[in-house]
PDB file of C-alpha atoms and ligand atoms in Angstrom:
ATOM      1  CA  MET A  26     -24.661  -4.851 -14.403  1.00 61.00           C
ATOM      2  CA  ALA A  27     -25.551  -8.513 -15.304  1.00 56.00           C
ATOM      3  CA  LEU A  28     -23.252 -11.091 -13.687  1.00 62.00           C
ATOM      4  CA  GLU A  29     -19.835 -11.377 -15.106  1.00 79.00           C
ATOM      5  CA  ILE A  30     -18.534 -14.494 -16.515  1.00 94.00           C
ATOM      6  CA  ILE A  31     -15.149 -15.179 -17.317  1.00 95.00           C
ATOM      7  CA  THR A  32     -14.477 -17.940 -20.097  1.00 96.00           C
ATOM      8  CA  GLU A  33     -12.002 -19.178 -22.346  1.00 97.00           C
ATOM      9  CA  ALA A  34     -11.966 -17.514 -25.781  1.00 98.00           C
ATOM     10  CA  ARG A  35     -13.049 -19.195 -28.971  1.00 97.00           C
ATOM     11  CA  LEU A  36     -12.623 -18.520 -32.676  1.00 97.00           C
ATOM     12  CA  GLU A  37     -16.381 -17.585 -32.668  1.00 97.00           C
ATOM     13  CA  HIS A  38     -15.751 -14.752 -30.673  1.00 97.00           C
ATOM     14  CA  LEU A  39     -12.808 -13.466 -32.663  1.00 98.00           C
ATOM     15  CA  PRO A  40     -14.573 -10.612 -34.517  1.00 97.00           C
ATOM     16  CA  ALA A  41     -15.990  -9.010 -30.983  1.00 97.00           C
ATOM     17  CA  ILE A  42     -12.319  -9.457 -29.737  1.00 98.00           C
ATOM     18  CA  LEU A  43     -10.843  -7.572 -32.597  1.00 98.00           C
ATOM     19  CA  GLN A  44     -13.573  -4.742 -32.402  1.00 97.00           C
ATOM     20  CA  ILE A  45     -12.181  -4.322 -28.785  1.00 97.00           C
ATOM     21  CA  GLU A  46      -8.656  -4.366 -29.697  1.00 97.00           C
ATOM     22  CA  GLN A  47      -9.181  -2.139 -32.509  1.00 95.00           C
ATOM     23  CA  GLU A  48     -10.884   0.540 -30.160  1.00 94.00           C
ATOM     24  CA  CYS A  49      -8.348  -0.002 -27.694  1.00 94.00           C
ATOM     25  CA  PHE A  50      -4.857   0.130 -29.425  1.00 90.00           C
ATOM     26  CA  GLY A  51      -5.710   1.524 -33.010  1.00 87.00           C
ATOM     27  CA  VAL A  52      -2.562   0.946 -35.382  1.00 81.00           C
ATOM     28  CA  ASP A  53      -0.851  -0.789 -32.680  1.00 84.00           C
ATOM     29  CA  ALA A  54      -3.681  -3.440 -32.650  1.00 92.00           C
ATOM     30  CA  PHE A  55      -3.255  -7.301 -33.226  1.00 95.00           C
ATOM     31  CA  ASN A  56      -4.642  -8.237 -36.631  1.00 96.00           C
ATOM     32  CA  ARG A  57      -6.960 -11.310 -37.445  1.00 97.00           C
ATOM     33  CA  ARG A  58      -4.120 -13.623 -38.170  1.00 98.00           C
ATOM     34  CA  GLN A  59      -2.036 -12.437 -34.879  1.00 97.00           C
ATOM     35  CA  MET A  60      -5.611 -12.994 -32.726  1.00 97.00           C
ATOM     36  CA  ARG A  61      -6.547 -16.299 -34.544  1.00 98.00           C
ATOM     37  CA  TYR A  62      -3.028 -17.747 -33.727  1.00 97.00           C
ATOM     38  CA  LEU A  63      -3.379 -16.655 -30.007  1.00 97.00           C
ATOM     39  CA  ILE A  64      -6.711 -17.803 -29.392  1.00 98.00           C
ATOM     40  CA  GLN A  65      -5.921 -21.164 -31.199  1.00 97.00           C
ATOM     41  CA  SER A  66      -2.590 -21.504 -28.866  1.00 96.00           C
ATOM     42  CA  GLN A  67      -2.345 -23.158 -25.679  1.00 94.00           C
ATOM     43  CA  ASN A  68      -1.778 -20.145 -23.645  1.00 97.00           C
ATOM     44  CA  PRO A  69      -4.772 -18.926 -21.395  1.00 97.00           C
ATOM     45  CA  PHE A  70      -6.918 -16.640 -23.874  1.00 98.00           C
ATOM     46  CA  LEU A  71     -10.187 -15.657 -21.659  1.00 98.00           C
ATOM     47  CA  ILE A  72     -12.926 -13.516 -22.222  1.00 98.00           C
ATOM     48  CA  ALA A  73     -15.440 -11.471 -19.799  1.00 97.00           C
ATOM     49  CA  MET A  74     -18.901 -11.617 -20.663  1.00 96.00           C
ATOM     50  CA  ALA A  75     -21.297  -8.817 -19.445  1.00 95.00           C
ATOM     51  CA  GLU A  76     -25.114  -8.128 -20.335  1.00 93.00           C
ATOM     52  CA  GLU A  77     -24.611 -11.090 -22.587  1.00 91.00           C
ATOM     53  CA  ARG A  78     -21.894  -9.250 -24.452  1.00 95.00           C
ATOM     54  CA  ILE A  79     -17.994  -9.613 -25.009  1.00 97.00           C
ATOM     55  CA  ALA A  80     -16.794  -6.595 -22.754  1.00 97.00           C
ATOM     56  CA  GLY A  81     -12.943  -7.462 -22.615  1.00 97.00           C
ATOM     57  CA  TYR A  82     -10.227  -9.928 -22.972  1.00 98.00           C
ATOM     58  CA  MET A  83      -7.052 -11.052 -21.490  1.00 98.00           C
ATOM     59  CA  ILE A  84      -4.107 -12.848 -23.070  1.00 98.00           C
ATOM     60  CA  LEU A  85      -1.490 -14.737 -20.674  1.00 98.00           C
ATOM     61  CA  LEU A  86       1.398 -16.342 -22.168  1.00 98.00           C
ATOM     62  CA  LYS A  87       3.089 -19.589 -20.806  1.00 95.00           C
ATOM     63  CA  ARG A  88       6.638 -20.756 -21.452  1.00 91.00           C
ATOM     64  CA  LYS A  89       8.101 -23.923 -21.150  1.00 88.00           C
ATOM     65  CA  LYS A  90      10.530 -24.284 -17.940  1.00 88.00           C
ATOM     66  CA  VAL A  91       9.731 -20.328 -17.400  1.00 93.00           C
ATOM     67  CA  THR A  92       8.327 -19.505 -13.918  1.00 95.00           C
ATOM     68  CA  VAL A  93       7.176 -16.253 -14.871  1.00 97.00           C
ATOM     69  CA  LEU A  94       3.739 -15.969 -16.217  1.00 98.00           C
ATOM     70  CA  ARG A  95       3.555 -13.168 -18.791  1.00 98.00           C
ATOM     71  CA  LEU A  96       0.383 -11.157 -18.960  1.00 98.00           C
ATOM     72  CA  TYR A  97       0.529 -10.217 -22.321  1.00 97.00           C
ATOM     73  CA  ALA A  98      -2.707  -8.590 -23.117  1.00 97.00           C
ATOM     74  CA  ILE A  99      -5.880  -6.931 -21.153  1.00 98.00           C
ATOM     75  CA  ALA A 100      -8.754  -4.700 -23.193  1.00 98.00           C
ATOM     76  CA  ILE A 101     -12.011  -3.473 -21.835  1.00 97.00           C
ATOM     77  CA  HIS A 102     -14.584  -2.170 -24.347  1.00 96.00           C
ATOM     78  CA  PRO A 103     -14.861   1.558 -23.350  1.00 95.00           C
ATOM     79  CA  GLU A 104     -18.849   0.843 -22.422  1.00 95.00           C
ATOM     80  CA  PHE A 105     -17.768  -1.662 -19.939  1.00 96.00           C
ATOM     81  CA  ARG A 106     -14.967   0.325 -18.206  1.00 97.00           C
ATOM     82  CA  GLY A 107     -14.768   1.336 -14.693  1.00 96.00           C
ATOM     83  CA  LYS A 108     -16.903  -1.878 -13.462  1.00 95.00           C
ATOM     84  CA  GLY A 109     -14.043  -3.835 -11.990  1.00 95.00           C
ATOM     85  CA  LEU A 110     -13.966  -6.082 -15.092  1.00 96.00           C
ATOM     86  CA  ALA A 111     -10.128  -5.678 -15.633  1.00 97.00           C
ATOM     87  CA  SER A 112      -9.642  -6.211 -11.884  1.00 96.00           C
ATOM     88  CA  SER A 113     -11.389  -9.516 -11.933  1.00 96.00           C
ATOM     89  CA  LEU A 114      -9.498 -10.356 -15.022  1.00 97.00           C
ATOM     90  CA  VAL A 115      -6.154  -9.811 -13.216  1.00 97.00           C
ATOM     91  CA  GLU A 116      -7.336 -11.830 -10.348  1.00 96.00           C
ATOM     92  CA  LYS A 117      -8.151 -14.837 -12.546  1.00 96.00           C
ATOM     93  CA  ALA A 118      -4.527 -14.743 -14.036  1.00 97.00           C
ATOM     94  CA  ILE A 119      -3.383 -14.763 -10.291  1.00 97.00           C
ATOM     95  CA  GLN A 120      -5.467 -17.641  -9.559  1.00 96.00           C
ATOM     96  CA  ILE A 121      -4.148 -19.452 -12.911  1.00 96.00           C
ATOM     97  CA  ALA A 122      -0.624 -18.688 -12.060  1.00 97.00           C
ATOM     98  CA  SER A 123      -0.653 -19.743  -8.509  1.00 96.00           C
ATOM     99  CA  LYS A 124      -2.606 -23.075  -9.583  1.00 95.00           C
ATOM    100  CA  SER A 125      -0.059 -23.841 -12.478  1.00 94.00           C
ATOM    101  CA  GLY A 126       3.020 -23.105 -10.067  1.00 94.00           C
ATOM    102  CA  PHE A 127       4.051 -19.820 -11.447  1.00 96.00           C
ATOM    103  CA  SER A 128       6.338 -17.547  -9.151  1.00 96.00           C
ATOM    104  CA  LYS A 129       5.841 -14.522 -10.739  1.00 97.00           C
ATOM    105  CA  ILE A 130       3.746 -12.594 -13.328  1.00 98.00           C
ATOM    106  CA  SER A 131       5.313  -9.999 -15.395  1.00 98.00           C
ATOM    107  CA  LEU A 132       3.739  -7.426 -17.838  1.00 98.00           C
ATOM    108  CA  GLU A 133       4.983  -4.340 -19.795  1.00 97.00           C
ATOM    109  CA  VAL A 134       2.963  -1.185 -20.064  1.00 97.00           C
ATOM    110  CA  ARG A 135       3.257   2.185 -21.422  1.00 96.00           C
ATOM    111  CA  THR A 136       4.575   4.505 -18.649  1.00 97.00           C
ATOM    112  CA  ASP A 137       1.959   7.007 -19.508  1.00 96.00           C
ATOM    113  CA  ASN A 138      -1.118   4.638 -19.297  1.00 96.00           C
ATOM    114  CA  GLN A 139      -2.301   5.838 -16.126  1.00 97.00           C
ATOM    115  CA  ALA A 140      -5.486   3.571 -16.013  1.00 98.00           C
ATOM    116  CA  ALA A 141      -3.536   0.474 -16.537  1.00 98.00           C
ATOM    117  CA  VAL A 142      -0.529   1.301 -14.448  1.00 98.00           C
ATOM    118  CA  SER A 143      -3.020   1.903 -11.538  1.00 98.00           C
ATOM    119  CA  LEU A 144      -5.017  -1.146 -12.207  1.00 98.00           C
ATOM    120  CA  TYR A 145      -1.704  -3.262 -11.824  1.00 98.00           C
ATOM    121  CA  ARG A 146      -0.411  -1.482  -8.764  1.00 98.00           C
ATOM    122  CA  GLN A 147      -3.727  -1.983  -7.324  1.00 97.00           C
ATOM    123  CA  LYS A 148      -3.595  -5.853  -7.611  1.00 97.00           C
ATOM    124  CA  GLY A 149      -0.213  -6.275  -6.068  1.00 97.00           C
ATOM    125  CA  PHE A 150       2.443  -5.554  -9.145  1.00 98.00           C
ATOM    126  CA  GLU A 151       5.477  -3.454  -8.543  1.00 98.00           C
ATOM    127  CA  ALA A 152       7.558  -1.406 -11.087  1.00 98.00           C
ATOM    128  CA  ALA A 153      10.887  -3.578 -11.785  1.00 98.00           C
ATOM    129  CA  LYS A 154      12.372  -2.157 -14.603  1.00 98.00           C
ATOM    130  CA  ARG A 155      11.687   0.961 -17.121  1.00 98.00           C
ATOM    131  CA  LEU A 156      12.275   0.023 -20.711  1.00 98.00           C
ATOM    132  CA  SER A 157      13.455   3.087 -22.830  1.00 98.00           C
ATOM    133  CA  GLN A 158      11.598   3.395 -26.250  1.00 96.00           C
ATOM    134  CA  TYR A 159      10.186   0.079 -25.936  1.00 94.00           C
ATOM    135  CA  TYR A 160       7.119   0.887 -28.260  1.00 90.00           C
ATOM    136  CA  LYS A 161       7.112   1.839 -32.168  1.00 85.00           C
ATOM    137  CA  ASP A 162       6.368   5.521 -31.362  1.00 88.00           C
ATOM    138  CA  GLY A 163       9.501   5.560 -29.378  1.00 92.00           C
ATOM    139  CA  LYS A 164       7.183   5.829 -25.587  1.00 94.00           C
ATOM    140  CA  ASP A 165       8.988   3.869 -22.628  1.00 97.00           C
ATOM    141  CA  ALA A 166       7.289   0.968 -21.035  1.00 97.00           C
ATOM    142  CA  LEU A 167       7.399   0.069 -17.552  1.00 98.00           C
ATOM    143  CA  ARG A 168       7.768  -3.940 -16.455  1.00 98.00           C
ATOM    144  CA  MET A 169       5.704  -4.532 -13.419  1.00 98.00           C
ATOM    145  CA  VAL A 170       6.147  -7.873 -11.700  1.00 98.00           C
ATOM    146  CA  LEU A 171       3.814  -9.737  -9.321  1.00 98.00           C
ATOM    147  CA  ASN A 172       5.062 -12.546  -6.747  1.00 97.00           C
ATOM    148  CA  VAL A 173       2.160 -15.064  -6.729  1.00 97.00           C
ATOM    149  CA  LYS A 174       2.578 -16.485  -3.434  1.00 94.00           C
ATOM    150  CA  ASP A 175       2.052 -12.707  -1.918  1.00 93.00           C
ATOM    151  CA  HIS A 176      -1.467 -12.640  -3.808  1.00 88.00           C
ATOM    152  CA  SER A 177      -2.543 -16.036  -4.368  1.00 79.00           C
ATOM    153  CA  ASN A 178      -4.947 -15.798  -1.580  1.00 73.00           C
ATOM    154  CA  LEU A 179      -7.914 -14.000  -3.495  1.00 57.00           C
ATOM    155  CA  ASN A 180     -11.038 -15.286  -3.362  1.00 47.00           C
ATOM    156  CA  VAL A 181     -11.899 -15.498  -6.923  1.00 47.00           C
TER     157      VAL A 181
HETATM  158  C1  COA B 229      -6.942  -0.505 -18.392  1.00 88.60           C
HETATM  159  C2  COA B 229      -8.202  -0.862 -18.320  1.00 88.60           C
HETATM  160  C3  COA B 229      -7.528  -2.272 -18.941  1.00 88.60           C
HETATM  161  C4  COA B 229      -9.060  -0.972 -16.909  1.00 88.60           C
HETATM  162  O1  COA B 229     -10.088  -1.701 -17.173  1.00 88.60           O
HETATM  163  P1  COA B 229     -11.423  -1.410 -16.166  1.00 88.60           P
HETATM  164  O2  COA B 229     -12.343  -2.884 -16.549  1.00 88.60           O
HETATM  165  O3  COA B 229     -12.120  -0.241 -16.674  1.00 88.60           O
HETATM  166  O4  COA B 229     -10.599  -1.344 -14.846  1.00 88.60           O
HETATM  167  P2  COA B 229     -11.390  -1.686 -13.571  1.00 88.60           P
HETATM  168  O5  COA B 229     -12.943  -1.075 -13.566  1.00 88.60           O
HETATM  169  O6  COA B 229     -11.202  -3.270 -13.163  1.00 88.60           O
HETATM  170  O7  COA B 229     -10.740  -0.966 -12.576  1.00 88.60           O
HETATM  171  C5  COA B 229      -9.655  -1.403 -11.442  1.00 88.60           C
HETATM  172  C6  COA B 229      -8.500  -0.674 -11.217  1.00 88.60           C
HETATM  173  O8  COA B 229      -7.910   0.185 -12.143  1.00 88.60           O
HETATM  174  C7  COA B 229      -7.542   1.530 -12.206  1.00 88.60           C
HETATM  175  N1  COA B 229      -8.251   2.112 -13.190  1.00 88.60           N
HETATM  176  C8  COA B 229      -9.181   1.888 -13.891  1.00 88.60           C
HETATM  177  N2  COA B 229      -9.282   2.836 -14.795  1.00 88.60           N
HETATM  178  C9  COA B 229      -8.783   3.964 -14.282  1.00 88.60           C
HETATM  179  C10 COA B 229      -8.585   5.135 -14.692  1.00 88.60           C
HETATM  180  N3  COA B 229      -9.239   5.732 -15.950  1.00 88.60           N
HETATM  181  N4  COA B 229      -7.956   6.210 -14.297  1.00 88.60           N
HETATM  182  C11 COA B 229      -7.211   5.626 -13.235  1.00 88.60           C
HETATM  183  N5  COA B 229      -7.253   4.431 -12.548  1.00 88.60           N
HETATM  184  C12 COA B 229      -7.985   3.671 -13.482  1.00 88.60           C
HETATM  185  C13 COA B 229      -8.241   1.669 -10.826  1.00 88.60           C
HETATM  186  O9  COA B 229      -7.251   1.575 -10.025  1.00 88.60           O
HETATM  187  C14 COA B 229      -9.468   0.835 -10.478  1.00 88.60           C
HETATM  188  O10 COA B 229      -9.844   0.582  -9.043  1.00 88.60           O
HETATM  189  P3  COA B 229     -10.542   1.329  -8.624  1.00 88.60           P
HETATM  190  O11 COA B 229     -11.940   1.298  -9.080  1.00 88.60           O
HETATM  191  O12 COA B 229     -11.149   0.817  -7.135  1.00 88.60           O
HETATM  192  O13 COA B 229     -10.229   2.765  -8.372  1.00 88.60           O
HETATM  193  C15 COA B 229      -9.154  -0.352 -19.530  1.00 88.60           C
HETATM  194  O14 COA B 229      -9.098   1.246 -19.368  1.00 88.60           O
HETATM  195  C16 COA B 229      -8.590  -0.379 -21.124  1.00 88.60           C
HETATM  196  O15 COA B 229      -8.896  -1.620 -21.296  1.00 88.60           O
HETATM  197  N6  COA B 229      -7.683   0.440 -21.622  1.00 88.60           N
HETATM  198  C17 COA B 229      -7.371   0.027 -23.045  1.00 88.60           C
HETATM  199  C18 COA B 229      -6.344  -1.089 -23.096  1.00 88.60           C
HETATM  200  C19 COA B 229      -5.251  -0.985 -22.222  1.00 88.60           C
HETATM  201  O16 COA B 229      -4.588  -0.106 -21.944  1.00 88.60           O
HETATM  202  N7  COA B 229      -4.661  -2.117 -21.723  1.00 88.60           N
HETATM  203  C20 COA B 229      -3.375  -2.149 -20.822  1.00 88.60           C
HETATM  204  C21 COA B 229      -2.315  -2.124 -21.750  1.00 88.60           C
HETATM  205  S1  COA B 229      -1.089  -2.597 -20.624  1.00 88.60           S
END
């Protein structure tokens, strides 16, 4: 695969991001207005480019006076899965958290999302809590947390 590049999302990337969002999350997908807001906010919104295309993205949420960085969303276009792109994005999140002084990264993931749970475990996240009926369809979430100082020596 051509060299991947991770860079900040801009409004011109919105159509490609929305297409991936729709592919990945269907009825639960963020709409154009929500995604536009997230791109324009001060939060890190990163895209992964591969073969000169937008292959995936990751959204991180920072809150004032909160030392936990939230990994809000990550998605890779089906054509680009299994190539280590999500892994690179999560490593980038750890790097950002470390540089910005966050002590932890937290996220919620569907308990039945085996690919995502495996990804997060592999990167060092641990299950902290099961959140009953967290999603619209009644499915549970797993809150997973990573201690930044234990994982911030990644060479990214
Ligand atoms: C989950 C997702 C982001 C993984 O993206 P990816 O780029 O294919 O993942 P990577 O290639 O970086 O894989 C990294 C690790 O994740 C795990 N993983 C990825 N896909 C997996 C799968 N289908 N089954 C099991 N584990 C998987 C593995 O541990 C893998 O490491 P390995 O290759 O050494 O086995 C992708 O499948 C996706 O976009 N899914 C739909 C959206 C989604 O569910 N987002 C997460 C919401 S919380």
